[in-house]
Structures are given as structure tokens and as C-alpha cells.
XYZ file of N, CA and C in Angstrom:
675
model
N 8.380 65.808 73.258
C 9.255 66.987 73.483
C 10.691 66.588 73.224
N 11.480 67.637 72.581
C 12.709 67.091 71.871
C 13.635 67.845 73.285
N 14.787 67.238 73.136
C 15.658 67.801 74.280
C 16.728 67.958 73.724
N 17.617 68.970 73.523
C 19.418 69.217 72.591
C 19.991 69.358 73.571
N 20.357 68.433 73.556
C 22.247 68.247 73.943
C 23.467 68.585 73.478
N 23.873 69.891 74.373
C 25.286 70.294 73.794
C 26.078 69.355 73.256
N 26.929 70.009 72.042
C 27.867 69.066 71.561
C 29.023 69.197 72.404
N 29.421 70.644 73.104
C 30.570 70.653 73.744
C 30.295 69.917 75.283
N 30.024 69.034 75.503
C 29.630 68.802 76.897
C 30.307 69.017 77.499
N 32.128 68.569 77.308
C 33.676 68.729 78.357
C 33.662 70.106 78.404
N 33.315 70.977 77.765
C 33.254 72.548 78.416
C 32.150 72.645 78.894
N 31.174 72.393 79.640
C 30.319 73.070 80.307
C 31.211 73.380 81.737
N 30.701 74.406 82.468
C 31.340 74.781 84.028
C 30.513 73.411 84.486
N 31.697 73.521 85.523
C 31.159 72.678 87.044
C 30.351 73.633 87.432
N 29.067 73.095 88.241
C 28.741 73.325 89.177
C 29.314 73.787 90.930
N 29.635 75.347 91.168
C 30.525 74.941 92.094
C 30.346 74.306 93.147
N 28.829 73.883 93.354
C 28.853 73.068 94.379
C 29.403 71.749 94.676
N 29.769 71.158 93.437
C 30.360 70.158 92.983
C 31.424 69.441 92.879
N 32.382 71.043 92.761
C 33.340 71.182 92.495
C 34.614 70.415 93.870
N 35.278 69.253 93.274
C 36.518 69.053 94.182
C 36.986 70.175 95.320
N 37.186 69.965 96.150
C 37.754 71.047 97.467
C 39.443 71.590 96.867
N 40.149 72.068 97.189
C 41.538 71.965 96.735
C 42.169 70.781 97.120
N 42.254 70.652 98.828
C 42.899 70.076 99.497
C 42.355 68.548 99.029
N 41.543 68.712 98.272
C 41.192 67.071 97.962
C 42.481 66.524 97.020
N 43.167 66.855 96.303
C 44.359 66.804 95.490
C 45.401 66.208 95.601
N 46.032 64.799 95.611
C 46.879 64.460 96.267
C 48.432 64.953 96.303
N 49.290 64.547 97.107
C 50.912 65.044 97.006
C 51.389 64.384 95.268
N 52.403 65.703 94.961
C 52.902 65.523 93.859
C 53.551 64.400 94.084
N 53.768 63.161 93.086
C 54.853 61.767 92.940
C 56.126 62.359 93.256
N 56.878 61.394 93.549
C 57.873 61.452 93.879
C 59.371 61.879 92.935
N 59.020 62.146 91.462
C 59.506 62.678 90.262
C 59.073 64.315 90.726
N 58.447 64.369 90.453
C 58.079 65.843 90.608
C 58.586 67.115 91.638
N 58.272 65.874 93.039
C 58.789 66.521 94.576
C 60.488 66.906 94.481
N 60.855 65.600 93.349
C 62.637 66.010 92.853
C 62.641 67.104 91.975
N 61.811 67.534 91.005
C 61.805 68.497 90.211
C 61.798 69.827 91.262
N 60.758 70.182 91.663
C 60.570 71.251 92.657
C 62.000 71.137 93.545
N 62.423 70.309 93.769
C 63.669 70.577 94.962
C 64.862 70.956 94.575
N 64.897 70.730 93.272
C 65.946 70.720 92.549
C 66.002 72.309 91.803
N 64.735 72.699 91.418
C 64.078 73.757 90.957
C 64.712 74.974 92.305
N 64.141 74.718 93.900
C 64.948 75.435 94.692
C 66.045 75.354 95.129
N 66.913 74.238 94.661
C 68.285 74.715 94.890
C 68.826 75.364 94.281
N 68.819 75.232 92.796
C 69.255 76.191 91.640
C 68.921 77.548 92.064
N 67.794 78.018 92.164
C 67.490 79.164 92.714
C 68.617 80.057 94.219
N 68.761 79.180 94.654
C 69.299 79.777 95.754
C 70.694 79.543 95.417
N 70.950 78.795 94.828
C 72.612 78.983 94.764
C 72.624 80.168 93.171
N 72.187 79.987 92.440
C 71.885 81.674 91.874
C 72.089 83.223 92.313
N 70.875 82.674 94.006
C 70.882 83.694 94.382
C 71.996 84.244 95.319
N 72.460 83.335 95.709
C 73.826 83.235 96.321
C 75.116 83.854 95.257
N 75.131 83.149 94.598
C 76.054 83.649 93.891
C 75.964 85.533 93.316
N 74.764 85.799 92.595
C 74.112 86.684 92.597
C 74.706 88.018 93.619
N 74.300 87.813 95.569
C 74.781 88.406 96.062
C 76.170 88.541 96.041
N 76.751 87.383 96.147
C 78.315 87.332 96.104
C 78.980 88.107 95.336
N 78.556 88.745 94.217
C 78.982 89.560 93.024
C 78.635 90.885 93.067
N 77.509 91.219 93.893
C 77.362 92.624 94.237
C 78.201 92.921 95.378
N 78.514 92.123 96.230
C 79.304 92.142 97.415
C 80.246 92.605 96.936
N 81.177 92.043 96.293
C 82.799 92.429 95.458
C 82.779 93.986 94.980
N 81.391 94.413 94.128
C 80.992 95.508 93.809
C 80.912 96.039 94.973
N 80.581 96.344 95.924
C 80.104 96.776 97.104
C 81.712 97.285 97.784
N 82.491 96.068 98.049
C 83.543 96.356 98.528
C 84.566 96.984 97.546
N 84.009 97.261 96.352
C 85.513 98.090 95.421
C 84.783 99.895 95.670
N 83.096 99.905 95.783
C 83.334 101.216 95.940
C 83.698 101.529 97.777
N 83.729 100.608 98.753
C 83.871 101.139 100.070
C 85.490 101.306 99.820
N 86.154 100.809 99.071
C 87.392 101.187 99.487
C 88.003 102.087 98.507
N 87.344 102.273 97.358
C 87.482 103.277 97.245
C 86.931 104.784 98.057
N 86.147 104.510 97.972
C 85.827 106.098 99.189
C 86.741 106.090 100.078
N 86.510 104.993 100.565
C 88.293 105.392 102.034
C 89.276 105.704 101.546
N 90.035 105.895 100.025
C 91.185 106.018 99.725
C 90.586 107.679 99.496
N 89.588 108.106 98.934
C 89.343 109.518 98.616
C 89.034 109.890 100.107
N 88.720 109.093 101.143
C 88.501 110.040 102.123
C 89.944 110.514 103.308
N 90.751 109.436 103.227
C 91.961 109.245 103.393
C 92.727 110.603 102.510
N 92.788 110.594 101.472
C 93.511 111.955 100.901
C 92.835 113.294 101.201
N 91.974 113.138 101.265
C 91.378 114.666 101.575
C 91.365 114.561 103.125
N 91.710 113.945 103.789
C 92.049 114.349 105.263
C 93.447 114.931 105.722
N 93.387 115.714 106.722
C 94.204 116.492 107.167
C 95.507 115.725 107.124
N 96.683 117.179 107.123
C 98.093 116.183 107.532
C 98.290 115.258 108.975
N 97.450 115.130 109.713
C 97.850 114.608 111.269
C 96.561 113.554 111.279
N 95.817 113.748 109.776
C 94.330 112.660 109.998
C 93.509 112.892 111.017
N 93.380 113.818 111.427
C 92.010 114.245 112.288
C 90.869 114.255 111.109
N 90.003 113.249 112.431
C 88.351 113.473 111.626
C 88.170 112.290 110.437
N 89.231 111.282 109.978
C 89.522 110.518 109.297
C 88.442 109.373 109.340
N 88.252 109.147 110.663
C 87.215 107.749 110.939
C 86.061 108.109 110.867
N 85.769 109.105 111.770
C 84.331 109.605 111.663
C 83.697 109.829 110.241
N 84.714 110.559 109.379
C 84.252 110.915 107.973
C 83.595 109.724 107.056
N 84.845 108.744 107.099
C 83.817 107.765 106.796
C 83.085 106.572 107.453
N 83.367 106.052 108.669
C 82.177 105.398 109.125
C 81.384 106.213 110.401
N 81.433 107.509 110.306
C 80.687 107.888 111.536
C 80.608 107.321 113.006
N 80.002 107.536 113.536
C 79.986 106.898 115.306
C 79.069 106.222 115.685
N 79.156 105.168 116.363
C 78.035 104.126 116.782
C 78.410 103.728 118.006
N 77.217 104.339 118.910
C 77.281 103.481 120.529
C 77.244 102.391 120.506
N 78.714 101.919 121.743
C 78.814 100.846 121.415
C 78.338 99.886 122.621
N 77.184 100.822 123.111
C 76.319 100.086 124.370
C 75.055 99.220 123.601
N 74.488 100.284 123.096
C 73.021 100.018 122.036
C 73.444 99.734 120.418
N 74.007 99.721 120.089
C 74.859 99.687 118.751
C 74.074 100.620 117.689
N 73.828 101.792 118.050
C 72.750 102.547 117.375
C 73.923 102.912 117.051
N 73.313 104.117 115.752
C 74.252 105.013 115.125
C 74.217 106.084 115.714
N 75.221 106.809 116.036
C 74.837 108.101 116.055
C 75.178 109.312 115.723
N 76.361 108.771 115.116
C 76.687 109.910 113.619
C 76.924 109.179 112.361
N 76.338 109.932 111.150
C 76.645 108.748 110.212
C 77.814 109.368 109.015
N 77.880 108.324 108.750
C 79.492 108.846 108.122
C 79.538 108.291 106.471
N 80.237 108.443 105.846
C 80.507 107.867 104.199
C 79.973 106.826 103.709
N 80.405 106.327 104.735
C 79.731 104.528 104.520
C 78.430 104.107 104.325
N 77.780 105.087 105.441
C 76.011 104.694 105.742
C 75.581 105.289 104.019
N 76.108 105.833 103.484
C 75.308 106.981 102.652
C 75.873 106.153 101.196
N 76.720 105.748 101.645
C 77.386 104.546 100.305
C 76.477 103.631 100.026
N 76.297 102.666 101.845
C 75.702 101.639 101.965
C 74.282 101.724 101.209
N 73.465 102.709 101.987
C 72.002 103.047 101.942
C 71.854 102.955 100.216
N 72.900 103.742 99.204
C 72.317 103.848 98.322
C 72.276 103.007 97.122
N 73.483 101.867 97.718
C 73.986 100.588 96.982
C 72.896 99.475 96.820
N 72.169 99.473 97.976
C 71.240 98.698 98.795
C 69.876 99.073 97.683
N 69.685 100.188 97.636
C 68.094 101.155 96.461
C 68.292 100.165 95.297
N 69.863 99.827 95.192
C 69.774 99.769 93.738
C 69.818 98.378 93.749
N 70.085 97.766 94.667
C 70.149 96.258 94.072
C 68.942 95.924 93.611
N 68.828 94.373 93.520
C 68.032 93.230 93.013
C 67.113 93.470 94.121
N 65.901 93.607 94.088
C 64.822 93.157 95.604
C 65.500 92.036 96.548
N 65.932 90.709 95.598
C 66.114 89.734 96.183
C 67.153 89.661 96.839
N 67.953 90.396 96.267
C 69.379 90.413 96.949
C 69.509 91.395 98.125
N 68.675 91.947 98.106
C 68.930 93.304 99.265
C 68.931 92.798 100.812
N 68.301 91.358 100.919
C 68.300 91.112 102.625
C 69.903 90.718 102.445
N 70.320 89.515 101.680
C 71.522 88.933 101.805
C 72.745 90.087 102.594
N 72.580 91.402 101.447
C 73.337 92.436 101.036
C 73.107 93.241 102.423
N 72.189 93.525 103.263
C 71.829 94.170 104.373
C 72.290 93.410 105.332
N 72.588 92.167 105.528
C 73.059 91.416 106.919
C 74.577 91.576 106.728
N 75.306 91.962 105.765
C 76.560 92.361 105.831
C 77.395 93.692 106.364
N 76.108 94.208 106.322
C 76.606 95.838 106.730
C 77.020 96.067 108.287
N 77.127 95.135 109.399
C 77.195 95.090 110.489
C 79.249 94.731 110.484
N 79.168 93.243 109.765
C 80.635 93.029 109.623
C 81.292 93.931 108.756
N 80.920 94.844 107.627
C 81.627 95.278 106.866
C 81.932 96.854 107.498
N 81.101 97.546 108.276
C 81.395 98.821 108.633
C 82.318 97.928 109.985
N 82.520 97.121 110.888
C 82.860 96.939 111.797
C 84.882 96.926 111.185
N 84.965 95.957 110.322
C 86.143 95.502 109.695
C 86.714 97.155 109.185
N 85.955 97.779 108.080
C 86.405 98.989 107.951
C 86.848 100.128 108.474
N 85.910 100.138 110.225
C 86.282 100.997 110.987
C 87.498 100.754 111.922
N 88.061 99.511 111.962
C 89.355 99.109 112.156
C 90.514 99.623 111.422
N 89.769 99.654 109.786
C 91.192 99.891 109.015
C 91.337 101.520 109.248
N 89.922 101.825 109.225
C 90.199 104.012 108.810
C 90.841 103.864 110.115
N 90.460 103.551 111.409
C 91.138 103.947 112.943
C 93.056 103.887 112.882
N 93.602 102.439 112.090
C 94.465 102.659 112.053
C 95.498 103.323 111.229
N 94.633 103.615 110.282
C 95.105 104.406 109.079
C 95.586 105.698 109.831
N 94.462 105.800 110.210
C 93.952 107.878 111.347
C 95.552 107.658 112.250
N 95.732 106.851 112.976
C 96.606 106.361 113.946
C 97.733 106.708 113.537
N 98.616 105.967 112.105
C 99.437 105.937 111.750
C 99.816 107.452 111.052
N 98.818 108.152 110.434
C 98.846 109.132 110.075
C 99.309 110.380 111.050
N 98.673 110.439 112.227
C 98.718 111.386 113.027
C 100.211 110.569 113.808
N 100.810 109.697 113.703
C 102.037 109.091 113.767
C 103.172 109.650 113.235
N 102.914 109.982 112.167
C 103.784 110.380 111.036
C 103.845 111.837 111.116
N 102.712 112.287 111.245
C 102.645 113.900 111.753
C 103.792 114.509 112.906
N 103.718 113.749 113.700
C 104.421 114.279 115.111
C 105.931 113.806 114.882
N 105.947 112.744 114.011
C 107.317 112.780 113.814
C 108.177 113.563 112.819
N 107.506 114.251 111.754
C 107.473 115.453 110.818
C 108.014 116.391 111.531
N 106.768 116.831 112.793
C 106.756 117.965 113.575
C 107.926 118.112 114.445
N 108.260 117.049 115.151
C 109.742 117.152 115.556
C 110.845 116.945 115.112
N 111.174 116.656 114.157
C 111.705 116.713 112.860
C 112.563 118.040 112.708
N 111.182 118.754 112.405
C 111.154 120.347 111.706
C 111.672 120.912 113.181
N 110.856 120.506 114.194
C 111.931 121.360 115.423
C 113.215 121.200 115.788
N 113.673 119.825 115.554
C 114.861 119.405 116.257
C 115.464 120.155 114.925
N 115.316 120.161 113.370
C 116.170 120.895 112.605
C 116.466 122.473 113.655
N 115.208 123.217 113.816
C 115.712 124.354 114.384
C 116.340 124.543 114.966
N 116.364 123.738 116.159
C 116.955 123.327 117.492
C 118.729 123.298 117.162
N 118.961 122.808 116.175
C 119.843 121.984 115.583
C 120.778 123.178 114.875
N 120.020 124.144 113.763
C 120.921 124.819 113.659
C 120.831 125.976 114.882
N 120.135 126.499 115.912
C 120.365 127.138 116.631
C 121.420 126.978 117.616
N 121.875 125.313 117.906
C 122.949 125.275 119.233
C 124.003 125.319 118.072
N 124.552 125.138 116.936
C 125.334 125.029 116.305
C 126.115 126.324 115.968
N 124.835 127.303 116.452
C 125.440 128.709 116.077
C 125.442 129.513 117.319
N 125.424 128.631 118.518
C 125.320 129.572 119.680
C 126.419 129.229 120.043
N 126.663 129.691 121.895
C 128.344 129.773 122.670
C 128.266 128.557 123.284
N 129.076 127.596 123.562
C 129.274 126.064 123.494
C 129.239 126.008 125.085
N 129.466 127.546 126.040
C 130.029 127.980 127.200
C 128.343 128.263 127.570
N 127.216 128.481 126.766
C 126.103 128.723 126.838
C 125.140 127.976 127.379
N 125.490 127.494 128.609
C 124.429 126.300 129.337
C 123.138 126.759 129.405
N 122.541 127.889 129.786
C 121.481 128.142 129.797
C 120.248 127.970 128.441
N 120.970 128.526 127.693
C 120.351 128.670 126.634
C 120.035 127.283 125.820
N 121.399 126.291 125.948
C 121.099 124.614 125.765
C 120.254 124.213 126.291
N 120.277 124.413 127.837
C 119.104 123.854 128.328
C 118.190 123.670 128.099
N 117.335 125.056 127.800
C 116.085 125.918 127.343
C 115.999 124.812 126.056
N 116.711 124.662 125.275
C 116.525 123.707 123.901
C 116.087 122.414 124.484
N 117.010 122.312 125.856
C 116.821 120.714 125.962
C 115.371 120.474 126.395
N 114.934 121.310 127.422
C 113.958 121.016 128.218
C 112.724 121.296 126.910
N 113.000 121.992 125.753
C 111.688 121.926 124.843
C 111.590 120.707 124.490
N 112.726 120.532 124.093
C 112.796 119.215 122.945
C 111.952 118.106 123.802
N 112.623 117.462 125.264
C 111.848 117.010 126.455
C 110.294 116.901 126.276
N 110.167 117.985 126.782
C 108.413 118.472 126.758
C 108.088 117.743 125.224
N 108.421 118.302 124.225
C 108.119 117.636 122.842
C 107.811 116.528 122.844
N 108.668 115.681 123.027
C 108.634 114.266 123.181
C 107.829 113.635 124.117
N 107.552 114.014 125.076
C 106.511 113.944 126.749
C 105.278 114.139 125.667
N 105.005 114.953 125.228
C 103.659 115.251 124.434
C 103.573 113.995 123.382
N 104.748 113.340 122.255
C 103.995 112.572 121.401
C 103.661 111.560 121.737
N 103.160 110.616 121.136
C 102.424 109.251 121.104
C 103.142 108.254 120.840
N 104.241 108.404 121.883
C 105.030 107.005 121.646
C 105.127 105.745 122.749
N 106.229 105.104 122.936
C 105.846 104.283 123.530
C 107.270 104.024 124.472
N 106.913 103.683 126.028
C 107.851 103.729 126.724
C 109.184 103.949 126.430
N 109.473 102.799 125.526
C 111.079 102.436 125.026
C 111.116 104.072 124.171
N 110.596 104.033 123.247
C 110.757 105.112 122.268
C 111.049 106.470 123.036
N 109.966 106.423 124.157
C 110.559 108.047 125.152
C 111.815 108.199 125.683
N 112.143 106.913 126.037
C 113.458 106.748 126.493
C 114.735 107.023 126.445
N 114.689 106.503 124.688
C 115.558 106.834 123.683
C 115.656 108.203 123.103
N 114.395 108.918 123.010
C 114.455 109.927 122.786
C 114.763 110.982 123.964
N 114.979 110.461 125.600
C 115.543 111.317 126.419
C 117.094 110.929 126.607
N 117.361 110.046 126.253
C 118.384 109.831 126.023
C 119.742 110.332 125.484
N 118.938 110.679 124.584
C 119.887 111.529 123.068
C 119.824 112.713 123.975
N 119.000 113.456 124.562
C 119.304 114.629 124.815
C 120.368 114.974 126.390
N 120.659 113.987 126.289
C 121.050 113.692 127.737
C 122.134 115.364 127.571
N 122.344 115.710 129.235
C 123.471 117.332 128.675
C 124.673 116.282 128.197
N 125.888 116.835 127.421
C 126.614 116.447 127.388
C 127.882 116.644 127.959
N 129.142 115.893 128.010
C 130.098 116.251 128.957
C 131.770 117.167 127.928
N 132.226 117.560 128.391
C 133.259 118.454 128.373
C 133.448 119.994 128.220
N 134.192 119.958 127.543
C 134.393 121.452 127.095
C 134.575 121.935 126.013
N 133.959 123.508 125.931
C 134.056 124.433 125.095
C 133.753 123.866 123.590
N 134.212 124.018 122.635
C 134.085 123.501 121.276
C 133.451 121.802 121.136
N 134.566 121.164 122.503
C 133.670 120.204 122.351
C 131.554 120.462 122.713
N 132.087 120.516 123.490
C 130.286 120.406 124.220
C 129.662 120.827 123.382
N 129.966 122.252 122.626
C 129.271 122.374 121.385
C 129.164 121.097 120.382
N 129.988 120.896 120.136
C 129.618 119.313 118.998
C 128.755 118.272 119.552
N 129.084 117.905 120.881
C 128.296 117.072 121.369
C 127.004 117.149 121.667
N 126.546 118.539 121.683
C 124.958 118.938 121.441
C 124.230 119.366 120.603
N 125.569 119.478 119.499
C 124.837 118.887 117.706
C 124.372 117.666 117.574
N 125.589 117.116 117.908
C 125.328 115.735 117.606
C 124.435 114.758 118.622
N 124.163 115.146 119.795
C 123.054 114.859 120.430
C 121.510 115.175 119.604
N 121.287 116.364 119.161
C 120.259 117.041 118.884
C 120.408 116.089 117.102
N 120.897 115.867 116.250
C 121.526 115.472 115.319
C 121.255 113.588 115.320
N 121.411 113.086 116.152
C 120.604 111.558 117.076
C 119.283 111.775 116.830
N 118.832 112.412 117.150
C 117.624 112.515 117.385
C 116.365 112.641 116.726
N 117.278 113.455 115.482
C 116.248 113.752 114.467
C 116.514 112.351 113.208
N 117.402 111.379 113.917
C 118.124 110.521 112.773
C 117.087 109.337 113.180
N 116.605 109.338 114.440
C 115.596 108.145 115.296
C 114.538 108.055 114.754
């Protein structure tokens, strides 16, 4: 009886019973273990860098939106902060209104790299925190500027009204003084600043033509502060 023997013998299958386990396999040499390590550092400083560059991207459109959200806010900046970073308890640090930012963030985030999106997501804690500092004082300074506008525009009134009234007219000065007062009691200033501004209105002393000048020029102080 004749018996044929494949010519391809090195291709026949193993037997899988036969077959090496995986774990039978020893550790890669010590060339190799450098290849692979070297292989993941490159990678991660890639990926590092990688995020670092969407970040920059990230922060040219957040500040831009704050500059568009900043102009389209009111003259006194009401509603300025909220608009764009919304409100977050600051017991549970939940959100609970969401504002420009979240809707910036959320959609910046869709678009990245898969890989980059955790890096890019652990930033959003410091970056709405830092931002909601700047809109708060922006809002601050704004509604700053408002009240000093606003008394401004009154003390002008104020201003030509004693100028054209009777200098002999205490009552009616008064009535100016005690608004102007109240005015100032109402803005957002700061000890010294009230001070000065009760100051100027102090009544003034003499007579007739004078006293009139001197409660121009009191009222005239004031709007110069």
C-alpha cells in the first residue's frame, strides 16, 4: 500500500489540540519592550499636544462669544453673566441654568477627535469657573458706568435748574439737594466715594448771587467726580 505525502507539509493546520496555549509565549526582549515604550510616549505627547491646539481653538471661540454677548447686553449689563455662563449651585456644583458656554462647550466637544474629547472635557470645570469671573466683572463694571451716566444726566438737570432759579430759594435747593443725596445713597459706591459725593453737596454759605454760584458750583463738583 502506497502512502502520499503532502508536499506542502509547513502548511498543514495544527491540530488544535496541540496547539501552544498563548500565555506559553515568552516576554518581548528587551529591544522591543524599548520599542513599545517609546511607541507610547510619542503617542501621548501627540496626543497632548493635539489637545493643546484644540484648547487655543476652544478659547478663541469662548471669548469670542463673550465679546458678542457683552455687546448685545443692556446699557447697565443686566443678565450679562447668566447669558453666557448660566448658574451653577454652588453647594452640589450642578447646573442649573445653562448659559452660552454650555451650548459652545457641548458642541465643540461632538466635534473633536474621540481621543481628545476626555482631555478637552476635564477643562470645562476651570474654564467656565475663570470665565465666570471675567463676565461677573465685566457685568460689575458695566452697571458701574451706568449709574455714573445716570447721575451725570441728573446732576446736568439739577445743574441747569439751580442756575436758573432764586439764589434766596432755599427750599427748592434743598429739594435738589436731598435728590441728588438719595441718588447717591442708592449707587454702588464705596464709603469714601459717598462721602465725597455728600460733600459737594454740602448747603452752601452766603448770600444772594453768591449762594447761587456756590450751588452751581457745588452741583458742578459733582458731576466733574
Amino acid at each position: 500500500m502506497v502512502h502520499i505525502i503532502p508536499l506542502l507539509a509547513d502548511q498543514r493546520r495544527l491540530d488544535p489540540g496541540n496547539a501552544p496555549p498563548p500565555e506559553a509565549a515568552g516576554p518581548l526582549d528587551p529591544y522591543w519592550q524599548e520599542v513599545a515604550a517609546h511607541y507610547e510616549r510619542r503617542m501621548a505627547r501627540q496626543q497632548a499636544f493635539d489637545t493643546e491646539i484644540a484648547a487655543r481653538r476652544l478659547d478663541g471661540e469662548i471669548a469670542s462669544a463673550e465679546a458678542d454677548v457683552a455687546a448685545n447686553a443692556p446699557a447697565d449689563g443686566e443678565g450679562l453673566h447668566h447669558a453666557m455662563y448660566g448658574e451653577v449651585d454652588p453647594h452640589s456644583g450642578r447646573i442649573v441654568l445653562k448659559g452660552r458656554f454650555d451650548t459652545l462647550f457641548d458642541n465643540f466637544l461632538k466635534q473633536a477627535p474621540p481621543e481628545l474629547r476626555a482631555g478637552l472635557a476635564s477643562r470645562k470645570p476651570a474654564l467656565r469657573e475663570a470665565g465666570s469671573v471675567r463676565m461677573a466683572m465685566q457685568q460689575n463694571q458695566r452697571r458701574a458706568q451706568y449709574e455714573q451716566d445716570q447721575l451725570a444726566a441728573a446732576q446736568a438737570e439739577e445743574l441747569d435748574t439751580i442756575a436758573k432759579s432764586d439764589p434766596d430759594d432755599h427750599v427748592a435747593f434743598d429739594a435738589a439737594r436731598h435728590a441728588g443725596l438719595d441718588l447717591i445713597a442708592k449707587m454702588n459706591l464705596d464709603p469714601r466715594e459717598q462721602a465725597a459725593g455728600r460733600s459737594r453737596l454740602a448747603r452752601p454759605h452766603g448770600d444772594g448771587a453768591d449762594r447761587g454760584a456756590d450751588r452751581a458750583r457745588s452741583w458742578a463738583g459733582n458731576r466733574e467726580a
